[in-house]
Coordinates of C-alpha atoms in Angstrom, one line a residue:
Chain A
M1 CA 100.1 -0.4 47.1
S2 CA 102.0 -3.6 46.8
A3 CA 105.4 -5.2 47.0
V4 CA 107.4 -6.1 44.0
I5 CA 106.7 -9.7 43.1
K6 CA 109.7 -11.6 44.3
P7 CA 111.5 -14.0 42.0
G8 CA 110.6 -17.6 42.6
G9 CA 108.8 -20.5 41.0
A10 CA 106.2 -19.6 38.4
A11 CA 103.3 -21.1 40.4
A12 CA 104.2 -19.1 43.5
R13 CA 104.6 -15.9 41.5
E14 CA 101.3 -16.5 39.7
Q15 CA 99.6 -16.9 43.1
A16 CA 101.1 -13.7 44.3
I17 CA 99.8 -11.9 41.2
R18 CA 96.3 -13.3 41.7
A19 CA 96.4 -11.9 45.2
L20 CA 97.5 -8.6 43.8
L21 CA 94.6 -8.6 41.3
A22 CA 92.2 -9.4 44.1
E23 CA 93.0 -5.9 45.4
V24 CA 91.9 -4.2 42.1
A25 CA 88.4 -2.9 42.7
D26 CA 85.6 -2.8 40.1
P27 CA 85.2 0.9 39.3
E28 CA 81.4 0.7 39.3
I29 CA 80.9 -1.5 42.3
P30 CA 84.1 -0.9 44.4
V31 CA 83.2 -3.4 47.1
L32 CA 84.0 -6.1 44.5
S33 CA 87.4 -6.8 43.2
I34 CA 87.9 -8.0 39.6
V35 CA 88.6 -11.4 41.0
D36 CA 85.3 -11.4 42.9
L37 CA 83.6 -10.5 39.6
G38 CA 85.1 -13.5 37.9
I39 CA 86.6 -11.6 35.0
V40 CA 90.2 -12.6 35.5
R41 CA 90.5 -15.6 33.2
H42 CA 94.2 -16.5 33.4
V43 CA 97.4 -15.4 35.1
R44 CA 100.4 -17.3 33.7
F45 CA 104.0 -16.9 32.7
E46 CA 104.3 -18.1 29.1
A47 CA 107.2 -19.3 27.0
D48 CA 108.1 -15.7 26.1
G49 CA 109.0 -15.2 29.8
R50 CA 106.3 -12.6 30.2
L51 CA 103.3 -12.6 32.4
H52 CA 100.0 -12.9 30.5
V53 CA 96.8 -11.8 32.2
G54 CA 93.5 -12.6 30.5
I55 CA 90.5 -10.4 31.3
T56 CA 86.9 -10.9 29.9
P57 CA 84.4 -8.0 29.6
T58 CA 81.1 -8.3 31.5
Y59 CA 78.8 -6.6 29.0
S60 CA 80.1 -5.8 25.4
G61 CA 79.7 -2.1 26.0
C62 CA 80.6 -1.9 29.7
P63 CA 82.4 1.4 30.1
A64 CA 84.3 0.0 33.1
T65 CA 86.3 -2.3 30.9
E66 CA 88.8 0.4 29.9
V67 CA 89.1 1.6 33.5
I68 CA 89.8 -1.9 34.7
R69 CA 92.5 -2.4 32.1
T70 CA 94.2 0.7 33.3
A71 CA 93.9 -0.3 36.9
V72 CA 95.4 -3.8 36.2
R73 CA 98.2 -2.2 34.2
T74 CA 99.0 0.2 37.1
A75 CA 98.9 -2.6 39.7
L76 CA 101.2 -4.8 37.5
D77 CA 103.6 -1.8 36.9
A78 CA 103.8 -1.2 40.6
A79 CA 104.7 -4.9 41.1
G80 CA 107.6 -4.6 38.7
L81 CA 105.8 -6.4 35.9
A82 CA 105.6 -3.6 33.3
D83 CA 106.2 -6.0 30.4
A84 CA 103.1 -8.0 31.3
V85 CA 100.7 -8.7 28.4
L86 CA 97.0 -8.0 28.9
E87 CA 94.7 -10.1 26.8
E88 CA 91.0 -9.7 26.2
V89 CA 89.3 -13.1 26.4
L90 CA 85.8 -13.3 24.9
S91 CA 85.1 -17.0 25.0
P92 CA 83.3 -18.4 27.0
P93 CA 81.3 -15.2 27.5
W94 CA 81.0 -13.9 31.0
T95 CA 77.7 -14.5 32.9
S96 CA 76.7 -13.6 36.4
E97 CA 77.5 -17.2 37.4
W98 CA 81.2 -16.2 37.3
L99 CA 80.6 -14.1 40.4
T100 CA 82.3 -15.8 43.4
S101 CA 80.3 -16.7 46.5
A102 CA 82.4 -14.0 48.3
A103 CA 81.0 -11.5 45.7
H104 CA 77.4 -12.5 46.5
A105 CA 78.1 -11.8 50.2
K106 CA 79.9 -8.5 49.6
L107 CA 77.1 -7.3 47.3
E108 CA 74.4 -8.1 49.9
A109 CA 76.4 -6.4 52.6
C110 CA 76.5 -3.2 50.7
G111 CA 72.8 -3.2 49.8
I112 CA 72.9 -4.6 46.3
A113 CA 70.8 -7.8 45.9
P114 CA 73.0 -10.5 44.3
P115 CA 71.8 -12.4 41.2
Q116 CA 68.8 -14.7 41.9
E117 CA 67.6 -17.7 40.0
P118 CA 64.8 -16.3 37.8
V119 CA 61.5 -17.4 39.2
S120 CA 59.0 -16.8 36.5
S121 CA 55.4 -16.3 37.4
P122 CA 52.6 -15.0 35.2
R123 CA 51.7 -12.6 37.9
R124 CA 55.1 -10.9 37.7
L125 CA 55.4 -8.2 35.1
W126 CA 57.6 -9.2 32.2
N127 CA 58.9 -12.2 34.2
A128 CA 60.8 -10.0 36.6
P129 CA 62.7 -12.3 39.0
L130 CA 61.6 -12.4 42.7
V131 CA 64.4 -10.7 44.6
P132 CA 64.5 -10.5 48.4
C133 CA 65.3 -7.1 49.8
P134 CA 69.0 -6.8 50.8
R135 CA 68.1 -4.6 53.7
C136 CA 65.2 -6.2 55.5
G137 CA 65.0 -9.6 53.7
S138 CA 61.3 -9.2 52.7
R139 CA 60.3 -11.0 49.6
T140 CA 57.6 -8.5 48.8
T141 CA 59.6 -6.4 46.4
E142 CA 58.9 -5.0 43.0
R143 CA 61.0 -4.2 40.0
V144 CA 60.9 -0.5 39.1
S145 CA 63.1 -0.7 36.1
E146 CA 64.9 -3.6 34.4
F147 CA 67.7 -1.1 33.6
G148 CA 69.6 0.9 36.1
S149 CA 72.7 2.9 36.8
T150 CA 75.1 0.4 35.2
P151 CA 74.5 -2.3 32.6
C152 CA 74.6 -5.1 35.2
K153 CA 71.9 -3.7 37.6
A154 CA 68.1 -3.3 37.8
H155 CA 66.1 -1.0 40.1
Y156 CA 63.9 -2.6 42.7
R157 CA 61.8 -1.3 45.6
C158 CA 60.9 -3.1 48.8
S159 CA 57.2 -3.0 49.7
A160 CA 58.0 -3.8 53.4
C161 CA 60.8 -1.4 54.4
R162 CA 60.0 1.0 51.5
E163 CA 63.6 1.3 50.5
P164 CA 64.8 1.3 46.9
F165 CA 67.7 -1.0 46.1
D166 CA 69.8 -2.2 43.2
Y167 CA 69.7 -5.7 41.9
F168 CA 72.7 -7.3 40.2
K169 CA 71.0 -9.0 37.2
C170 CA 71.5 -12.5 35.9
L171 CA 73.1 -12.5 32.5
Chain B
M1 CA 94.2 -8.8 21.5
S2 CA 93.1 -12.5 21.6
A3 CA 94.6 -15.2 19.5
R4 CA 93.6 -14.6 15.9
S5 CA 91.6 -17.3 14.3
R6 CA 93.1 -18.7 11.1
T7 CA 90.5 -19.1 8.4
P8 CA 91.0 -20.0 4.7
S9 CA 90.2 -16.4 3.8
E10 CA 93.6 -15.3 5.1
R11 CA 95.2 -16.9 2.0
D12 CA 92.8 -15.7 -0.7
P13 CA 92.5 -11.9 -1.3
A14 CA 88.9 -12.1 -2.7
Q15 CA 87.9 -14.2 0.3
Q16 CA 89.7 -11.9 2.7
A17 CA 87.9 -8.9 1.2
A18 CA 84.5 -10.6 1.6
H19 CA 85.3 -11.6 5.1
F20 CA 86.2 -8.0 6.0
R21 CA 83.0 -6.8 4.3
Y22 CA 80.8 -9.4 6.1
V23 CA 82.2 -8.4 9.6
L24 CA 81.9 -4.7 8.7
R25 CA 78.2 -5.0 7.8
L26 CA 77.5 -6.6 11.2
A27 CA 79.6 -3.9 12.9
D28 CA 78.0 -1.0 11.1
T29 CA 74.4 -2.2 11.8
S30 CA 75.2 -2.3 15.5
L31 CA 77.0 1.0 15.5
V32 CA 74.4 3.0 13.5
L33 CA 71.5 1.5 15.6
G34 CA 73.4 2.2 18.8
Q35 CA 74.0 5.9 17.7
R36 CA 70.3 6.2 16.9
L37 CA 69.3 4.9 20.3
G38 CA 71.7 7.3 21.9
E39 CA 69.7 10.2 20.4
W40 CA 66.9 9.2 22.8
V41 CA 69.0 9.9 25.9
G42 CA 67.1 12.5 27.9
H43 CA 64.1 12.4 25.6
A44 CA 62.4 9.0 26.2
P45 CA 58.8 9.0 27.5
A46 CA 59.8 7.8 31.0
L47 CA 63.1 7.5 32.9
E48 CA 62.9 3.7 32.8
E49 CA 62.7 3.6 29.0
D50 CA 65.4 6.2 28.8
L51 CA 67.7 4.0 30.8
G52 CA 66.7 0.9 28.8
L53 CA 67.4 2.5 25.4
A54 CA 70.7 3.9 26.7
N55 CA 71.7 0.5 27.9
F56 CA 71.0 -1.0 24.5
A57 CA 72.9 1.8 22.8
L58 CA 75.9 0.9 25.1
D59 CA 75.6 -2.8 24.3
L60 CA 75.3 -2.2 20.5
I61 CA 78.3 0.2 20.4
G62 CA 80.3 -2.3 22.5
Q63 CA 79.4 -5.0 20.0
A64 CA 80.4 -2.6 17.2
R65 CA 83.8 -2.0 18.8
L66 CA 84.6 -5.7 19.0
L67 CA 83.5 -6.2 15.4
L68 CA 85.1 -3.0 14.0
T69 CA 88.4 -3.9 15.6
Y70 CA 88.2 -7.3 14.0
A71 CA 87.2 -5.9 10.6
G72 CA 90.2 -3.6 10.7
E73 CA 92.5 -6.5 11.3
L74 CA 90.9 -8.5 8.5
E75 CA 91.3 -5.5 6.2
G76 CA 95.0 -5.2 7.1
R77 CA 95.3 -1.6 6.2
G78 CA 96.0 -0.4 9.8
R79 CA 92.5 1.0 10.4
D80 CA 91.4 0.6 14.0
E81 CA 87.8 0.9 15.5
D82 CA 88.0 4.6 15.7
A83 CA 89.3 5.1 12.1
L84 CA 86.5 2.9 10.9
A85 CA 83.7 4.6 13.0
F86 CA 84.7 8.2 12.6
L87 CA 86.6 8.6 9.4
R88 CA 84.4 6.9 6.8
D89 CA 81.8 8.6 4.7
A90 CA 78.2 7.3 4.2
P91 CA 78.9 5.3 1.0
D92 CA 81.6 3.4 2.9
F93 CA 79.1 2.4 5.7
A94 CA 77.6 -1.1 5.2
N95 CA 74.8 -1.2 7.8
L96 CA 71.3 -2.4 7.1
T97 CA 69.2 0.5 5.7
L98 CA 66.6 -0.1 8.4
A99 CA 69.1 0.7 11.2
E100 CA 69.7 4.3 10.0
Q101 CA 66.1 5.2 9.8
P102 CA 65.3 8.2 12.1
N103 CA 63.8 7.5 15.5
G104 CA 60.3 9.0 14.9
D105 CA 58.1 8.6 17.9
F106 CA 58.7 6.0 20.7
G107 CA 56.5 3.4 18.9
H108 CA 58.5 3.9 15.7
T109 CA 61.8 3.3 17.5
I110 CA 60.4 0.2 19.1
V111 CA 59.3 -1.2 15.8
R112 CA 62.8 -0.6 14.3
Q113 CA 64.4 -2.1 17.3
W114 CA 62.2 -5.1 17.4
L115 CA 62.7 -5.9 13.7
I116 CA 66.5 -5.7 14.1
D117 CA 66.5 -7.5 17.5
A118 CA 64.7 -10.5 15.9
W119 CA 67.2 -10.4 13.0
Q120 CA 70.2 -10.3 15.3
L121 CA 68.8 -13.1 17.4
E122 CA 68.9 -15.4 14.3
I123 CA 72.3 -14.1 12.9
Y124 CA 74.1 -14.3 16.2
A125 CA 72.7 -17.8 17.0
G126 CA 73.8 -18.9 13.5
L127 CA 77.3 -17.5 14.1
L128 CA 77.7 -19.6 17.2
R129 CA 78.7 -22.5 14.8
S130 CA 80.9 -20.3 12.6
A131 CA 84.2 -21.7 11.3
D132 CA 85.6 -18.3 12.4
S133 CA 86.0 -18.8 16.2
R134 CA 86.6 -15.1 16.9
L135 CA 83.3 -14.1 15.2
G136 CA 81.6 -16.9 17.1
A137 CA 82.9 -15.6 20.4
I138 CA 81.7 -12.1 19.7
A139 CA 78.3 -13.5 18.6
A140 CA 78.0 -15.6 21.8
K141 CA 78.5 -12.4 23.9
A142 CA 76.1 -10.3 21.7
L143 CA 73.4 -13.0 21.7
K144 CA 73.0 -12.8 25.5
E145 CA 72.4 -9.0 25.2
T146 CA 70.2 -9.3 22.1
R147 CA 67.9 -11.6 24.1
Y148 CA 67.0 -8.9 26.6
H149 CA 66.8 -6.3 23.9
H150 CA 64.2 -8.4 22.1
R151 CA 62.4 -9.0 25.4
F152 CA 62.1 -5.2 25.9
S153 CA 61.2 -4.3 22.3
S154 CA 58.6 -7.1 21.8
G155 CA 57.2 -6.3 25.3
W156 CA 56.6 -2.7 24.2
L157 CA 55.4 -3.7 20.8
I158 CA 52.7 -5.8 22.5
R159 CA 51.8 -3.2 25.1
L160 CA 51.5 -0.4 22.5
G161 CA 49.9 -2.5 19.8
D162 CA 47.3 -4.0 22.2
G163 CA 47.1 -0.7 24.1
T164 CA 44.9 2.3 23.4
A165 CA 43.5 3.2 20.0
E166 CA 46.2 5.9 19.6
S167 CA 49.1 3.7 20.6
H168 CA 47.9 0.9 18.3
E169 CA 47.5 3.3 15.4
R170 CA 51.0 4.9 15.9
V171 CA 52.8 1.6 16.2
Q172 CA 51.0 0.2 13.2
A173 CA 52.0 3.3 11.3
G174 CA 55.6 2.8 12.3
L175 CA 55.4 -0.8 11.1
D176 CA 53.8 0.2 7.8
S177 CA 56.6 2.8 7.1
L178 CA 59.5 0.6 8.2
W179 CA 58.4 -2.7 6.7
R180 CA 59.8 -1.9 3.2
F181 CA 63.3 -2.1 4.6
T182 CA 62.9 -5.7 5.8
A183 CA 63.5 -7.1 2.3
E184 CA 67.2 -6.4 2.8
L185 CA 67.5 -8.5 6.0
F186 CA 67.8 -11.8 4.3
A187 CA 68.7 -10.9 0.7
A188 CA 72.0 -12.8 0.2
D189 CA 74.6 -11.4 -2.2
E190 CA 78.1 -12.6 -3.2
V191 CA 79.6 -11.6 0.2
D192 CA 77.0 -13.7 2.1
E193 CA 77.4 -16.6 -0.4
R194 CA 81.2 -16.7 0.0
M195 CA 80.9 -16.6 3.7
Q196 CA 78.3 -19.3 3.8
A197 CA 80.3 -21.5 1.6
A198 CA 83.3 -21.1 3.9
G199 CA 81.2 -22.0 6.9
I200 CA 81.8 -18.6 8.4
A201 CA 78.2 -17.2 8.0
P202 CA 74.9 -19.0 8.5
A203 CA 72.7 -19.5 5.5
L204 CA 70.3 -16.5 5.3
M205 CA 67.7 -18.6 3.5
E206 CA 67.4 -20.9 6.5
L207 CA 67.2 -18.0 9.0
A208 CA 64.4 -16.1 7.1
P209 CA 61.5 -18.4 8.0
R210 CA 62.5 -18.4 11.7
W211 CA 62.6 -14.6 11.8
S212 CA 59.3 -14.5 10.0
A213 CA 57.7 -16.9 12.5
R214 CA 58.9 -14.9 15.5
I215 CA 57.7 -11.7 13.9
D216 CA 54.2 -13.2 13.2
E217 CA 54.0 -14.5 16.8
D218 CA 54.8 -11.0 18.3
L219 CA 52.5 -9.3 15.8
Q220 CA 49.6 -11.5 16.7
A221 CA 50.1 -10.8 20.4
A222 CA 50.3 -7.1 19.6
T223 CA 47.1 -7.3 17.5
L224 CA 49.1 -5.6 14.6
Q225 CA 48.8 -6.3 10.9
R226 CA 51.8 -7.6 9.0
P227 CA 52.1 -5.3 6.0
P228 CA 52.3 -6.9 2.5
G229 CA 55.7 -7.9 1.2
Q230 CA 57.6 -5.2 -0.6
P231 CA 60.2 -6.7 -3.0
Y232 CA 62.5 -3.7 -3.5
P233 CA 65.7 -4.7 -1.7
W234 CA 67.4 -1.7 -0.1
H235 CA 71.2 -1.7 -0.4
G236 CA 72.6 -0.1 2.8
R237 CA 74.9 -3.1 3.1
R238 CA 76.4 -2.3 -0.3
G239 CA 76.9 1.4 0.7
V240 CA 73.7 2.8 -1.0
H241 CA 71.9 4.6 1.8
T242 CA 68.8 6.7 2.4
E243 CA 69.5 10.4 3.0
H244 CA 69.3 10.0 6.7
L245 CA 72.6 8.3 7.3
G246 CA 74.7 11.3 6.2
H247 CA 72.9 13.6 8.6
M248 CA 73.4 11.1 11.4
L249 CA 77.1 10.7 10.6
A250 CA 77.6 14.5 10.5
E251 CA 76.6 14.6 14.2
M252 CA 78.4 11.4 15.2
Q253 CA 81.7 12.2 13.5
H254 CA 81.8 16.0 14.0
L255 CA 84.3 16.1 16.8
Q256 CA 86.8 13.7 15.2
R257 CA 86.5 15.4 11.8
T258 CA 86.9 18.9 13.3
Y259 CA 89.8 18.0 15.6
P260 CA 91.6 15.0 14.0
G261 CA 93.2 12.7 16.5
V262 CA 91.6 14.6 19.5
R263 CA 91.9 12.8 22.8
W264 CA 90.1 13.3 26.1

């Protein structure tokens, strides 16, 4: 999957490792990498001479967290960095604002509406945000369920093209 | 995993024991409530509610894992999250008695959830300023999740309370039967007092009126009656439980107890 990270300056190696991590897909939304998701907090060689990679969980109970750890470990092993230290970083907590702008575009392209600024209106049930349809762009959509197939998504339905779609929620 | 916070309790065994106990209580309340919600999977009144309750169960068990892992480190006897979750008996669990109460009907579950959501909102918000930075980080994460748990539970409380005659009656009955367990929510004991003095835990006395005001606000919108105060403080946090916890643990721990160390 990847070449062994070549010896060189720490900065260059760290950059190569970031590029490597940008290939590790999120198991639940595989169009996104863990870098797109904004959950890679640090990549650095520390005084102990080992690579330290900090990853933050999205939701406390997200089942993907374990799968992601394994995928990162596998990618680092393949790059000759078997002694890398994986660290769980909790603070500051992840929010959907950590998604990169590339992530927003990738979500939309695969039919998942990216997080929207909540628009609260008394006419919308339980302050459901107004989410444009990722397929036809119509703003006449309705929330079917605040909770969906993964902790980070809600179910919506478009009243114009009649298609159901997932919405990546703001957290 | 992350850098361990150094707090004064690491130097004093009595303080260390209280610190462990404090974190364990938070962990067990989340774990037990999460397990109860898991019992709804496949049984909720509608698919959307089934997904909602399962999502909350996942959040709560996730919070419990972070807290149990930390509790195990504070205890220093080598117990990890799994050992603490699966290999303790009921008297060693330190959850709020309210959390272990059976699901009952959907309205009953909503009342239990809403009472604990409102409690966790105050506790986690208070812990943001904790002298224990690791606990503060876990609380900051949990608080974001608790906000939408409360939005869901209070939303349903209002819908059911201000709904039909039957839904009103059922949710009021749930409230009347669960209210007696709320005396435990803010009853401080020596563990809380030690943690408050060390700046690790928020002062329960200051949180109680805020919880109470939130409860009254939701009850009013739901047209429900607040039951009279019931002074008997239950002692789930001290390991004295109702008969329901043992039955719940028998199911939750069955696999690990029958096949010790089993792995997928």
